[in-house]
Coordinates of C-alpha atoms and ligand atoms in Angstrom, one line a residue:
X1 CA 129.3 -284.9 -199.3
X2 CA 128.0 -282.3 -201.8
X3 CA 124.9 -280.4 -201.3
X4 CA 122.8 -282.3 -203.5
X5 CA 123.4 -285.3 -202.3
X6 CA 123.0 -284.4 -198.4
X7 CA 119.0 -284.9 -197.1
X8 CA 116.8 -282.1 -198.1
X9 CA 115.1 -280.1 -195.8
X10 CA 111.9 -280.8 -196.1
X11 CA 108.9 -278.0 -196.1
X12 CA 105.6 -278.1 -195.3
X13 CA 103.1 -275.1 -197.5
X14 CA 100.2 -274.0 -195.6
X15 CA 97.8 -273.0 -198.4
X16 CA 98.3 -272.7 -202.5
X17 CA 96.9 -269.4 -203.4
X18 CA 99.5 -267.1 -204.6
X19 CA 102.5 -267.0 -202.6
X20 CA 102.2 -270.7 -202.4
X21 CA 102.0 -271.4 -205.4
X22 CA 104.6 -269.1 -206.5
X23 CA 106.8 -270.5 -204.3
X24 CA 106.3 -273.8 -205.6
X25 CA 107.0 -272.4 -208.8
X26 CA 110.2 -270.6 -208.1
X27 CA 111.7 -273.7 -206.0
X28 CA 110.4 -276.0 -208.7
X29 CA 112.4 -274.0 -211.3
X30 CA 115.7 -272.4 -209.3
X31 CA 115.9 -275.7 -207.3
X32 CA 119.2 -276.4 -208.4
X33 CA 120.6 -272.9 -207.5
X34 CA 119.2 -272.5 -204.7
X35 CA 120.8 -275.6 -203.5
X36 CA 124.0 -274.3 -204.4
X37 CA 123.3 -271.8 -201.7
X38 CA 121.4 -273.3 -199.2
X39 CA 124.3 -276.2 -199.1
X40 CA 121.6 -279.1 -199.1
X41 CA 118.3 -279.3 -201.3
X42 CA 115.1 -277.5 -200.0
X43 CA 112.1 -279.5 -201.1
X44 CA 108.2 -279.0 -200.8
X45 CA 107.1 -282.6 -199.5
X46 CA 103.6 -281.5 -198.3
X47 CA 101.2 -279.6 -199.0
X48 CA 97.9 -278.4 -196.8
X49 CA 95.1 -276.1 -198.9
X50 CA 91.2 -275.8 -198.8
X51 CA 90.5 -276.6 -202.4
X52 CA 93.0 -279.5 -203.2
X53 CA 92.0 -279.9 -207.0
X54 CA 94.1 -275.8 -207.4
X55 CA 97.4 -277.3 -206.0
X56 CA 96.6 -280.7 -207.7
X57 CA 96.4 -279.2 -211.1
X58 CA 99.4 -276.7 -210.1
X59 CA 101.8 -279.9 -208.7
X60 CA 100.8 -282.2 -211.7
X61 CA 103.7 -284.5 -213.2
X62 CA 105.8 -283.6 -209.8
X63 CA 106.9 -286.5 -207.5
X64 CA 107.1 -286.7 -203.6
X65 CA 104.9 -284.2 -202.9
X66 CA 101.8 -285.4 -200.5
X67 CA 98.2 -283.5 -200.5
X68 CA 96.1 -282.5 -197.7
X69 CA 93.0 -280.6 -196.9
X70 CA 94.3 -280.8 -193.1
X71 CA 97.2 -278.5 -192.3
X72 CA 97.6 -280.4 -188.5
X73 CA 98.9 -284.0 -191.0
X74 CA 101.6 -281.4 -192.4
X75 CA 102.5 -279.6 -189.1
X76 CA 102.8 -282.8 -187.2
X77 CA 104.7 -285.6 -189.7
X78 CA 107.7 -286.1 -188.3
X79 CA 109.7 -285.3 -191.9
X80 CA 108.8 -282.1 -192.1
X81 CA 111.5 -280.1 -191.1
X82 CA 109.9 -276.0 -191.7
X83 CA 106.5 -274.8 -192.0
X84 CA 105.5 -272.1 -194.4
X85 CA 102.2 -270.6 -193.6
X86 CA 100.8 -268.9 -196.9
X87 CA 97.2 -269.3 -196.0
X88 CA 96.4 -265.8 -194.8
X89 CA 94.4 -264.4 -191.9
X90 CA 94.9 -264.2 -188.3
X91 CA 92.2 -267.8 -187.5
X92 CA 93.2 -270.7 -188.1
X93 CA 96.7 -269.6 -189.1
X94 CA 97.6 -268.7 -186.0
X95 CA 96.9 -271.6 -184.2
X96 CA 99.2 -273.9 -187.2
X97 CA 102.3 -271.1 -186.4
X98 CA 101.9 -271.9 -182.7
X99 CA 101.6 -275.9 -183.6
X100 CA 104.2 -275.6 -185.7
X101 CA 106.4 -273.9 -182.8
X102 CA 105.4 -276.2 -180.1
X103 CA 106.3 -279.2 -182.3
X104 CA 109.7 -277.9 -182.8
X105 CA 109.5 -276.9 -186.9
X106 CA 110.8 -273.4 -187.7
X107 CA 108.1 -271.2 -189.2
X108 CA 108.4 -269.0 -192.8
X109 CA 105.4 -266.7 -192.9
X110 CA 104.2 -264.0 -195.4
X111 CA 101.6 -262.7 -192.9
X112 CA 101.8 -259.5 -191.8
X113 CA 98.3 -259.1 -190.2
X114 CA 99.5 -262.1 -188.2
X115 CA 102.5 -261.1 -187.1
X116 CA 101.2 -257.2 -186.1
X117 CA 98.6 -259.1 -184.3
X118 CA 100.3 -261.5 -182.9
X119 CA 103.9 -261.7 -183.3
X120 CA 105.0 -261.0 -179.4
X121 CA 103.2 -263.7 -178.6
X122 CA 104.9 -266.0 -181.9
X123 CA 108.1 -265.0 -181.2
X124 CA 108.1 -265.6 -177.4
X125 CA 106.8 -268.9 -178.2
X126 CA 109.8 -269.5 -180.9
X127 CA 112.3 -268.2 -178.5
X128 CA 111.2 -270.9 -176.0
X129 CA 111.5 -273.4 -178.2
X130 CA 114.7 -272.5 -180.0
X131 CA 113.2 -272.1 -183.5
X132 CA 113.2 -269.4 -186.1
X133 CA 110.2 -267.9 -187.5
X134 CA 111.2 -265.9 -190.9
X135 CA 109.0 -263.0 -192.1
X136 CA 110.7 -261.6 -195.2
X137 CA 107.7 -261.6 -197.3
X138 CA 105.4 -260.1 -194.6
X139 CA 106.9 -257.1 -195.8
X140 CA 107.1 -255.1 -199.3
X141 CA 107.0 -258.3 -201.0
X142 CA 110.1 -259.2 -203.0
X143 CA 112.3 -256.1 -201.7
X144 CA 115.0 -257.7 -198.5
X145 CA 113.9 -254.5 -196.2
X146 CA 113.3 -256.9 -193.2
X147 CA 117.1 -258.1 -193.9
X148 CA 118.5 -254.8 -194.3
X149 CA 117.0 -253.4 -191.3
X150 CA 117.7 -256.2 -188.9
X151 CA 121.3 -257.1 -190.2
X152 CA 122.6 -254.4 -193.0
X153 CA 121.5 -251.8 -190.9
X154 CA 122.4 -252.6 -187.5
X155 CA 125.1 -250.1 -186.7
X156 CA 122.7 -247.4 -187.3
X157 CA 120.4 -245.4 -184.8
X158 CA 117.3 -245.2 -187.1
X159 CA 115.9 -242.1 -187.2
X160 CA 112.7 -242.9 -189.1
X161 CA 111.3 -244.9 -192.3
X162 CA 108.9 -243.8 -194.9
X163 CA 107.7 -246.0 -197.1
X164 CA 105.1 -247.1 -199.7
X165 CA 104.8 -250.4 -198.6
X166 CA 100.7 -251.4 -200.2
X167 CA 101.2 -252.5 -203.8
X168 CA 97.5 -252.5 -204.1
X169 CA 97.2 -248.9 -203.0
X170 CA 100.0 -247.5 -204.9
X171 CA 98.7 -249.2 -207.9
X172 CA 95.3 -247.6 -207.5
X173 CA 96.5 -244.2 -206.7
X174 CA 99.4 -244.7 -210.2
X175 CA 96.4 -245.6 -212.6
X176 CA 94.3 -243.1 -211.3
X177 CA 97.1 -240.3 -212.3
X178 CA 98.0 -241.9 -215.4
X179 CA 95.1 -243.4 -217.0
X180 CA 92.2 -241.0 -214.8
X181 CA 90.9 -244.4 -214.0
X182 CA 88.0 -245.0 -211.4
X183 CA 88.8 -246.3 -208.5
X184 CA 86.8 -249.2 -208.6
X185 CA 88.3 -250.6 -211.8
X186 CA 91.9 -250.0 -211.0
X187 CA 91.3 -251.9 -207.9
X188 CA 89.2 -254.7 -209.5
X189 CA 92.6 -255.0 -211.9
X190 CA 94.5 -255.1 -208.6
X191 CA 92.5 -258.2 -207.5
X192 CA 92.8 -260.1 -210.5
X193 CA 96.7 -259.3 -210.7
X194 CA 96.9 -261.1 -207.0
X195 CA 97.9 -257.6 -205.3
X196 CA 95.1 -257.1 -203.0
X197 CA 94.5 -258.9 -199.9
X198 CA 91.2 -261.5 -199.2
X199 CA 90.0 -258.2 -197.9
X200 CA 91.1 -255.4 -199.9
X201 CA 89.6 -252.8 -197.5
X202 CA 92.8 -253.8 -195.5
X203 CA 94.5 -252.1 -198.7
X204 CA 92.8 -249.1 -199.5
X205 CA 92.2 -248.2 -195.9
X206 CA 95.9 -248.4 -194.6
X207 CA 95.6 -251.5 -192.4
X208 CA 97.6 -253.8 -194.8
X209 CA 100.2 -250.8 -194.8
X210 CA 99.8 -249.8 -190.8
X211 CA 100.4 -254.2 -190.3
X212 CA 103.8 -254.1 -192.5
X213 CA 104.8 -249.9 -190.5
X214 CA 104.0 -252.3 -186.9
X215 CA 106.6 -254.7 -187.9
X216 CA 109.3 -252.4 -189.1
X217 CA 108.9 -250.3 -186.6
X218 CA 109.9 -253.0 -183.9
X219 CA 112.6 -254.3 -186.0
X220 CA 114.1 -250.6 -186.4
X221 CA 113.5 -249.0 -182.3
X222 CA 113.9 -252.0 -181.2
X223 CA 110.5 -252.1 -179.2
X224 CA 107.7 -254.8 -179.1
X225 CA 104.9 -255.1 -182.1
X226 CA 101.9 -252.9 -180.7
X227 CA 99.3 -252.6 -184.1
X228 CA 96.9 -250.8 -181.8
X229 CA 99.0 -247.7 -181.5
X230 CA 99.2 -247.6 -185.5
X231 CA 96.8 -244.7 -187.4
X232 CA 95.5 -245.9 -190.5
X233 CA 94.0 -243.8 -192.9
X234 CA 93.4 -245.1 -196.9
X235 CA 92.9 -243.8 -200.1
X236 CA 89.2 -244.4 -200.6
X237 CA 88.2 -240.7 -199.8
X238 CA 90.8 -239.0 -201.9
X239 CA 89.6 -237.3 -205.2
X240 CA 91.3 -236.5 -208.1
X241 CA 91.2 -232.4 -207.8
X242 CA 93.4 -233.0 -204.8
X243 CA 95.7 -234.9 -206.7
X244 CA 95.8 -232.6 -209.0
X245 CA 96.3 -229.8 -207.0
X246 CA 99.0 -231.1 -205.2
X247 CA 100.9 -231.7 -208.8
X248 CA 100.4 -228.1 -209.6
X249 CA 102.6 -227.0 -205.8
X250 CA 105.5 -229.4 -207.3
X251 CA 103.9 -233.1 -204.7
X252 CA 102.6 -236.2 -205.4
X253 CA 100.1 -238.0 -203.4
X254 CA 101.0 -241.5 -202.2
X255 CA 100.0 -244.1 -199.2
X256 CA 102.6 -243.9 -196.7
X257 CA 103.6 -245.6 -193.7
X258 CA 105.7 -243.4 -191.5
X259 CA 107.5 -243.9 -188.4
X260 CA 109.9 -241.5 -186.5
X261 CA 111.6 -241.9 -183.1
X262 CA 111.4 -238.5 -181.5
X263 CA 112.2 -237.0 -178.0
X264 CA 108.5 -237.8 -176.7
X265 CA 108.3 -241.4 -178.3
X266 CA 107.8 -243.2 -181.7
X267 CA 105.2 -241.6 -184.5
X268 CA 103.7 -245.0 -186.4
X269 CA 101.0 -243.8 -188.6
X270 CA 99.5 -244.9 -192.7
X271 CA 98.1 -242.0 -194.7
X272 CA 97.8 -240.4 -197.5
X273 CA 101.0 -237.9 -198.3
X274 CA 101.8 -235.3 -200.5
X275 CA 105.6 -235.6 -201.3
X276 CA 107.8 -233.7 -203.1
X277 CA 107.7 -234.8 -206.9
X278 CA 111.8 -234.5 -207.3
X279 CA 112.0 -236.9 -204.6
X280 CA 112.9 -240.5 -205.9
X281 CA 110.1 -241.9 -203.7
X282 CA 107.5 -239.7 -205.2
X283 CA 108.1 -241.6 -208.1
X284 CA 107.6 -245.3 -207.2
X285 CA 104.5 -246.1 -209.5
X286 CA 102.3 -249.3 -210.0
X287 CA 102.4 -252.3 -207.4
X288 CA 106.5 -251.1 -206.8
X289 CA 107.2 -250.5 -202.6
X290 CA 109.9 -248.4 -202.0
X291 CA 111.5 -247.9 -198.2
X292 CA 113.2 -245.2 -196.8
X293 CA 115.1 -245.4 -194.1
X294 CA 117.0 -243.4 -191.8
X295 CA 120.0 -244.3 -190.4
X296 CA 122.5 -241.5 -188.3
X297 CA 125.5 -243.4 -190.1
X298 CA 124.5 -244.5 -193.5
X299 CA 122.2 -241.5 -194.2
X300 CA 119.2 -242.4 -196.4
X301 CA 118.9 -245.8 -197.9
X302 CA 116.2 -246.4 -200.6
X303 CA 115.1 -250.2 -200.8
X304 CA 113.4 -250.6 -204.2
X305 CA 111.0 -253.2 -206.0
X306 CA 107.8 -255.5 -206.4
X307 CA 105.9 -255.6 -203.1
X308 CA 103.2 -258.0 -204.2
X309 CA 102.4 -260.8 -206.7
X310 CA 103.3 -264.4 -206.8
X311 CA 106.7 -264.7 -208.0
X312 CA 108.4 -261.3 -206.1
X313 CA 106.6 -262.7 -202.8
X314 CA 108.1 -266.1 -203.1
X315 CA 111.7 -264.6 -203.7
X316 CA 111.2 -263.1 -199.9
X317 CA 109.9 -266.8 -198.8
X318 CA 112.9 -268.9 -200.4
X319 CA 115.7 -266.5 -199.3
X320 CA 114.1 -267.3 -195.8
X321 CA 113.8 -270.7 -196.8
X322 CA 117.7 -270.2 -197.6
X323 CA 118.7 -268.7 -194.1
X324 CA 116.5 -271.2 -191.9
X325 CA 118.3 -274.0 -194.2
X326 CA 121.5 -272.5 -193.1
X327 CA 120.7 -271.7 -190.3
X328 CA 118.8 -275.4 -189.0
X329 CA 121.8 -276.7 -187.0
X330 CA 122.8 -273.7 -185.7
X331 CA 122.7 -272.9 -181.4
X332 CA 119.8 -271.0 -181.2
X333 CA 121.8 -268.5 -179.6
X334 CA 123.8 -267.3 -182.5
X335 CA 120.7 -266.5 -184.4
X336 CA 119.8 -263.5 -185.9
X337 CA 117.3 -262.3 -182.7
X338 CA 113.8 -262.2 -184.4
X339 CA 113.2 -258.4 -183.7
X340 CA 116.9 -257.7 -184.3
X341 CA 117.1 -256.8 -180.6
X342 CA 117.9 -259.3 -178.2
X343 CA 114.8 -260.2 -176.9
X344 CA 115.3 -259.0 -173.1
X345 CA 117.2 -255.6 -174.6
X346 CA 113.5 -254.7 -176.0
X347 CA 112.7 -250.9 -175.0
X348 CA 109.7 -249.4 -173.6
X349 CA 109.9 -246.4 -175.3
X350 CA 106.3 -245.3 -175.8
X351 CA 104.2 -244.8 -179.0
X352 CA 102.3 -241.1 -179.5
X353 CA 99.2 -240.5 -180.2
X354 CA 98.0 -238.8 -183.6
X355 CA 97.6 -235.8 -181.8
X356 CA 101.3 -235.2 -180.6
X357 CA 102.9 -236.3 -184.1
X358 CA 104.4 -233.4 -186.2
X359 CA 103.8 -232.7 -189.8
X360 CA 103.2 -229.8 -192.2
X361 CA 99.6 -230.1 -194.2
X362 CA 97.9 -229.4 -197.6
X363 CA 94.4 -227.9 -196.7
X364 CA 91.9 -227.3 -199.4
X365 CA 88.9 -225.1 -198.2
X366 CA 85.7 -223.8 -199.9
X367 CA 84.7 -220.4 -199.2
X368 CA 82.6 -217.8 -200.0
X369 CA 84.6 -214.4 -202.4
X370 CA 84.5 -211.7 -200.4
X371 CA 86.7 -209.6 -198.8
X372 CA 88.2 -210.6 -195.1
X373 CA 87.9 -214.0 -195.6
X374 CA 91.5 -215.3 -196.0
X375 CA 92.4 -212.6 -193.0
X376 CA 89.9 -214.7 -190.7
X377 CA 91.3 -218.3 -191.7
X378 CA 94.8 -217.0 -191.8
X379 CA 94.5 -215.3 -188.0
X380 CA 93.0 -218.7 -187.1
X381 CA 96.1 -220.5 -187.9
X382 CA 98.3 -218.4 -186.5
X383 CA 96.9 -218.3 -183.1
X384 CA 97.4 -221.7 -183.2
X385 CA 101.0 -221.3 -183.9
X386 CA 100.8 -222.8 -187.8
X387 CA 102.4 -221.0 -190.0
X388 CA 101.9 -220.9 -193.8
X389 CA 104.1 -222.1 -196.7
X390 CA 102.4 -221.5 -199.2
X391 CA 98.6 -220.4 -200.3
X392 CA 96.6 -220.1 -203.3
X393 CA 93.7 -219.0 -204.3
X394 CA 91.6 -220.4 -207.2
X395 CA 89.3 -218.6 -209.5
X396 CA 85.9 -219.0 -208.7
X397 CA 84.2 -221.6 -211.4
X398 CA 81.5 -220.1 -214.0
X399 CA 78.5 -219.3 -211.9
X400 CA 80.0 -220.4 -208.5
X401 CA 80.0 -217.7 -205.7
X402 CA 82.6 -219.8 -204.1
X403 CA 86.5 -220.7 -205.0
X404 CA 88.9 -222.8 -203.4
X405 CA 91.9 -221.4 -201.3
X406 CA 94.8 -223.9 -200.7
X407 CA 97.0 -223.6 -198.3
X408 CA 100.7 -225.4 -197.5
X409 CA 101.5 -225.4 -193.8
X410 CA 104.8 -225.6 -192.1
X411 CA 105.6 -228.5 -189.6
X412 CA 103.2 -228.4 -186.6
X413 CA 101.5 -230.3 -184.3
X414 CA 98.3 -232.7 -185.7
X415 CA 96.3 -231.7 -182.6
X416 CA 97.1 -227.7 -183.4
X417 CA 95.5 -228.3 -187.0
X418 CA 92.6 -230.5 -185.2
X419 CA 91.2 -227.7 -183.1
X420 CA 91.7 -224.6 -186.2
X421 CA 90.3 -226.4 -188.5
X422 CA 87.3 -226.8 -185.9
X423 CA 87.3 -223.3 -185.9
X424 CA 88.0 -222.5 -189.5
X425 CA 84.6 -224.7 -190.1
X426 CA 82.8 -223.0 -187.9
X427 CA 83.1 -219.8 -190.5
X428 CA 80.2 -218.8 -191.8
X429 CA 82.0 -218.2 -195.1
X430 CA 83.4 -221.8 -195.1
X431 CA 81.9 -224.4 -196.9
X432 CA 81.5 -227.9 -195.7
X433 CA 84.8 -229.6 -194.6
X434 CA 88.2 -229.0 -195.1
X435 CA 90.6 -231.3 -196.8
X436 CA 93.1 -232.3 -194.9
X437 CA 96.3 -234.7 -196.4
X438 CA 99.5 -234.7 -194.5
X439 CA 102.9 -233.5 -196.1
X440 CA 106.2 -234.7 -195.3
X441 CA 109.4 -233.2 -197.4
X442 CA 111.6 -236.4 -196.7
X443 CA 114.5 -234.2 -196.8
Ligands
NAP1 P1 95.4 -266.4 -201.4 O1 95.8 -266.3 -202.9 O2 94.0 -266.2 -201.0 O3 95.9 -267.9 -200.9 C1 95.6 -268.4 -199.7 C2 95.7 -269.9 -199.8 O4 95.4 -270.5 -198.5 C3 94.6 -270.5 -200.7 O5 95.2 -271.7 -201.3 C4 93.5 -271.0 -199.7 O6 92.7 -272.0 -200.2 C5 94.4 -271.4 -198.6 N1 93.6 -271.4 -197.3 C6 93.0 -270.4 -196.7 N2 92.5 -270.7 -195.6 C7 92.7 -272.0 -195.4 C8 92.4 -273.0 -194.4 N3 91.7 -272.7 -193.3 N4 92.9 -274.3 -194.6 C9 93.6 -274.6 -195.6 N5 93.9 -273.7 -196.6 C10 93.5 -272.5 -196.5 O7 96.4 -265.5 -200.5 P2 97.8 -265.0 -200.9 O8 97.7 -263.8 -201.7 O9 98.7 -266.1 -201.4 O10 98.3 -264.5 -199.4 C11 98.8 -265.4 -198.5 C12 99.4 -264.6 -197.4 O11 100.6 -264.0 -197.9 C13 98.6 -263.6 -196.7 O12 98.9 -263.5 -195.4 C14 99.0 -262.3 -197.5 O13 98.8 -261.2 -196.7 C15 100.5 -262.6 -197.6 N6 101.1 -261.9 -198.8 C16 100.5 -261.8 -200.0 C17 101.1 -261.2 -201.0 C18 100.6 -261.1 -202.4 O14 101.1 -260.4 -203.2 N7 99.5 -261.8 -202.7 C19 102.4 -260.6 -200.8 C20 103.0 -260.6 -199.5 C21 102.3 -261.3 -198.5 P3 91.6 -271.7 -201.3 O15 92.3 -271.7 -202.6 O16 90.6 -272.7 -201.2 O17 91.0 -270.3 -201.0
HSE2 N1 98.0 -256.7 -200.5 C1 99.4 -256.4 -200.4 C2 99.7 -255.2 -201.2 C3 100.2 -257.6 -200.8 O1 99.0 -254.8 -202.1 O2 100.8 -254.7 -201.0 C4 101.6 -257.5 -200.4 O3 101.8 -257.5 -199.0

């Protein structure tokens, strides 16, 4: 029998909005390809949203698809072969995945909040039940990382991965370079493009990014999903002198998720970075994600390209739609393991705290131009044990008694900068706070 003429496998779409309807889209128009691939016809034969008359007017002229404003008719009819859940959110969606699992369906999901949340609970419940639940798109949109860390990957020990993994963010933080844009309008644009999530603090404050870090950090260490030992820390406070500042010492300033295995246990922390401008990273503009990961036998890897948007967000969905598809008949057994681990190898190798991770900084400090001032800040940091890269001082502005110093520091401990810059503050020739943003050389 050919593939086309063997039964499709039928999919139920949780929600219409845009990953739904991009998938629709891109299944509507590759069908026949993807076919090809998947060895029998996917086909969308139900679909569940809130405001029927969007996926009406987005199905018209199609046949054998069935609408519903009731995603329990889709999970439970007996055709339906996988559920995709592209609604969003953590209530009601989890509660479908969970129906979905108990009623035997295999699961595709774009939900990373979801999954950070809740995925040891999802995938103990799929593992029960001997179904797959596939999360390509939960991560850096379009770009396979969730592939290539769980099966490209997996001779490696991985060291760490750095990536820009918010399209949103890096979007903002892009136009506000190029263009000098406000903040608020770049991330209205970002809105309207479909980038930002239904709650686009989630973006600019580093939870979106801290949700996808959660789930690569399992898949890479091999450890359970634990979003509560994530830091998170956005873009919304950064200004545009510190961008610029950090151009003129050779860095650019992006939102990255960062996670390292060290000797004392896994760093898993979202903020803003100064990297080195040369470095291919640094360069990753727009709603583009880039990954870096670190294997000890491939080296570096750099996985490239859209990480939001309708069309590059359904790609991730339909190749899972592919591998479930392939996959269906399969003994659970011989299935990729959701976490890439087996799941009773999973280690209990702990997460740090903030305060034991171990970075260099960029530090921008106000103070007052008189001599003994630097000597004070600079015998500060060094009873700490943080030594300086680099320093410079800027040229008080017309008719200002006070100039900026900024300082690069070598690697050091995050609690070690906490407590001098308590002390630096507490100067009486120090204005106000000092700026603080993270720097990692990626080397
Ligand atoms: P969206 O545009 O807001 O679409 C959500 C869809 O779900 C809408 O059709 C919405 O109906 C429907 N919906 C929400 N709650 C529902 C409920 N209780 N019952 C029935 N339908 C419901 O969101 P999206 O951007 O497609 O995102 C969906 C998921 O994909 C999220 O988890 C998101 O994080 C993830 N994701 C998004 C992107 C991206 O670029 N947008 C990329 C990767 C992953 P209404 O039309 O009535 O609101
Ligand atoms: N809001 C997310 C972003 C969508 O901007 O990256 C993709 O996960």
């Amino acid at each position: 029998m050919s593939s086309t003429q063997m039964k499709p496998l039928q999919v139920g779409l949780l929600g219409f909005g845009t990953v739904g309807k991009g998938t629709w889209d891109v299944l509507q128009r590759n069908g026949e390809e993807i076919t090809r691939r998947a060895g029998r016809p996917i086909r969308i034969t139900w679909i569940a949203t809130r405001t029927l008359e969007k996926a009406r007017a987005g199905t018209r002229g199609a046949t054998g698809v069935e609408l519903t404003a009731d995603p329990a008719v889709v999970i439970a009819h007996p055709d339906v072969d996988i559920v995709v859940e592209a609604m969003g959110g953590i209530e009601p969606a989890r509660t479908h995945v969970l129906a979905a699992i108990a009623q035997g369906k295999h699961v595709v999901t774009a939900n990373k909040a979801l999954l950070a949340l809740h995925g040891n609970e999802i995938f103990a419940a799929a593992h029960a039940r001997g179904v797959m639940v596939a999360f390509e798109a939960a991560v850096a949109g379009g770009i396979p990382i969730i592939k290539a860390l769980r099966e490209g990957l997996s001779a490696n020990r991985i060291e760490w991965i750095a990536g820009i993994i918010n399209g949103t963010s890096n979007f903002i933080l892009s136009e506000m370079r190029a263009r000098g844009a406000s903040f608020e309008t770049v991330l209205k644009e970002a809105q309207s493009l479909g980038y930002a999530e239904a709650d686009p603090t989630f973006d600019v404050e580093g939870i979106d990014a801290a949700h996808k870090l959660t789930i690569m950090a399992s898949i890479a260490f091999g450890v359970p999903m634990q979003f509560d030992r994530a830091y998170a820390e956005g873009i919304s406070h950064l200004t545009r002198e510190d961008i610029r500042y950090a151009e003129e010492f050779g860095y650019r300033i992006k939102l990255l998720g960062i996670t390292r295995r060290t000797p004392a246990g896994i760093e898993l922390r979202v903020h803003p970075t100064l990297i080195p401008t040369r470095r291919l990273i640094a360069n990753v503009e727009g709603a583009m994600n880039a990954v870096l990961v670190k294997g000890d036998a491939v080296g570096a890897t750099l996985h490239y390209g859209p990480g939001a948007g309708a069309e590059p967000t359904a790609s991730a969905v339909i190749a899972d739609l592919v591998d479930v598809t392939r996959m269906h008949t399969a003994d659970p057994e011989q299935r990729v393991p959701h976490l890439a681990f087996q799941p009773d190898r999973l280690s209990d190798v702990p997460f740090l705290p903030l305060g034991e991770t171990t970075t260099s900084y960029y530090l921008r400090l106000r103070v007052e131009d008189r001599p003994g001032v630097v000597a004070d800040i600079t015998r500060i940091l060094a009873d700490r044990g943080i030594s300086i890269a680099a320093m410079i001082q800027k040229e008080p502005r017309a008719g200002e008694p006070q100039a900026d110093i900024l300082l690069l520091t070598h690697r050091t401990q995050e609690k070690h900068v906490v407590a001098a810059l308590a002390a630096i503050e507490a100067l009486p020739t120090v204005a106000g706070s000092v700026v603080r943003i993270r720097l990692e050389e990626l080397s």
